[in-house]
Each structure stands twice: as C-alpha cells, then as structure tokens.
Amino acid sequence: MLNGAPVSPLRKASDGSWCRYNFRGEVEGVACVGVILVKRWSDQVVVLIGRWPPEADEKRLKDFETISGSLALLPER
C-alpha cells in the first residue's frame, strides 16, 4: 500500500518496459516506464519508478521522488 492506497504490482512488458496493471489486467495511466531507479535508506530499499536515466544524481532522485508519487518501500534482502 502507498499512503493508504493499494499499489498494483509491476510486470515487465514484451518491449522491456515495466508497467503497473489494475485488477482487470489493464495498464494504469502512464505507469509504463523504461527505468526503475533504486536507492537504499537504512533498512529499506526505495524503488523510484520513472523515465530518467539510471545515472540520475541525488538532486534529480530527490526531485523525482517528489513529483512522481510512484514510490514503493520494500524490505532489504
């Protein structure tokens, strides 16, 4: 869940992009992305979903997290 709302799983599409699907198997909004940026904070892995290149710097990551709203917290393995 993200801010109290359920977050549907990401699945890799045939073109290699990652898409978020709703319960009917339809792509949700503009959730298809080409890049998933990962940043670690203490005991969590934060997955930032967007179209920016993986070499994005810390400032861009912070801006992206703020504007995207697509953020999932996963336990570190």
mmCIF file of N, CA and C in Angstrom, residues 34-38 50-62:
data_model
loop_
_atom_site.group_PDB
_atom_site.id
_atom_site.type_symbol
_atom_site.label_atom_id
_atom_site.label_comp_id
_atom_site.label_asym_id
_atom_site.label_seq_id
_atom_site.Cartn_x
_atom_site.Cartn_y
_atom_site.Cartn_z
ATOM 1 N N GLY A 34 10.492 2.931 -18.469
ATOM 2 C CA GLY A 34 11.642 2.241 -19.007
ATOM 3 C C GLY A 34 12.722 1.988 -17.981
ATOM 4 N N VAL A 35 12.663 2.679 -16.845
ATOM 5 C CA VAL A 35 13.733 2.606 -15.858
ATOM 6 C C VAL A 35 13.142 2.503 -14.470
ATOM 7 N N ILE A 36 13.728 1.667 -13.641
ATOM 8 C CA ILE A 36 13.372 1.653 -12.226
ATOM 9 C C ILE A 36 14.640 2.014 -11.467
ATOM 10 N N LEU A 37 14.609 3.139 -10.775
ATOM 11 C CA LEU A 37 15.760 3.600 -10.016
ATOM 12 C C LEU A 37 15.650 3.087 -8.588
ATOM 13 N N VAL A 38 16.741 2.570 -8.061
ATOM 14 C CA VAL A 38 16.713 2.013 -6.713
ATOM 15 C C VAL A 38 17.677 2.781 -5.827
ATOM 16 N N GLY A 50 10.306 5.632 -12.941
ATOM 17 C CA GLY A 50 10.222 6.759 -13.856
ATOM 18 C C GLY A 50 11.058 6.586 -15.100
ATOM 19 N N ARG A 51 11.127 7.631 -15.903
ATOM 20 C CA ARG A 51 11.781 7.559 -17.197
ATOM 21 C C ARG A 51 13.184 8.166 -17.189
ATOM 22 N N TRP A 52 13.682 8.566 -16.055
ATOM 23 C CA TRP A 52 15.010 9.181 -16.026
ATOM 24 C C TRP A 52 16.092 8.148 -16.203
ATOM 25 N N PRO A 53 17.243 8.542 -16.718
ATOM 26 C CA PRO A 53 18.349 7.584 -16.896
ATOM 27 C C PRO A 53 18.876 7.120 -15.541
ATOM 28 N N PRO A 54 19.404 5.912 -15.478
ATOM 29 C CA PRO A 54 19.861 5.367 -14.194
ATOM 30 C C PRO A 54 21.007 6.150 -13.576
ATOM 31 N N GLU A 55 21.701 6.977 -14.357
ATOM 32 C CA GLU A 55 22.802 7.743 -13.793
ATOM 33 C C GLU A 55 22.334 9.049 -13.142
ATOM 34 N N ALA A 56 21.035 9.191 -12.908
ATOM 35 C CA ALA A 56 20.498 10.402 -12.278
ATOM 36 C C ALA A 56 21.200 10.675 -10.950
ATOM 37 N N ASP A 57 21.501 11.933 -10.714
ATOM 38 C CA ASP A 57 22.215 12.269 -9.483
ATOM 39 C C ASP A 57 21.244 12.415 -8.315
ATOM 40 N N GLU A 58 21.802 12.649 -7.115
ATOM 41 C CA GLU A 58 20.982 12.713 -5.903
ATOM 42 C C GLU A 58 19.890 13.781 -6.004
ATOM 43 N N LYS A 59 20.209 14.945 -6.554
ATOM 44 C CA LYS A 59 19.230 16.032 -6.657
ATOM 45 C C LYS A 59 18.060 15.591 -7.533
ATOM 46 N N ARG A 60 18.357 14.968 -8.667
ATOM 47 C CA ARG A 60 17.292 14.520 -9.567
ATOM 48 C C ARG A 60 16.471 13.420 -8.912
ATOM 49 N N LEU A 61 17.133 12.530 -8.167
ATOM 50 C CA LEU A 61 16.389 11.488 -7.463
ATOM 51 C C LEU A 61 15.413 12.117 -6.487
ATOM 52 N N LYS A 62 15.872 13.138 -5.744
ATOM 53 C CA LYS A 62 15.004 13.791 -4.763
ATOM 54 C C LYS A 62 13.827 14.458 -5.478
#
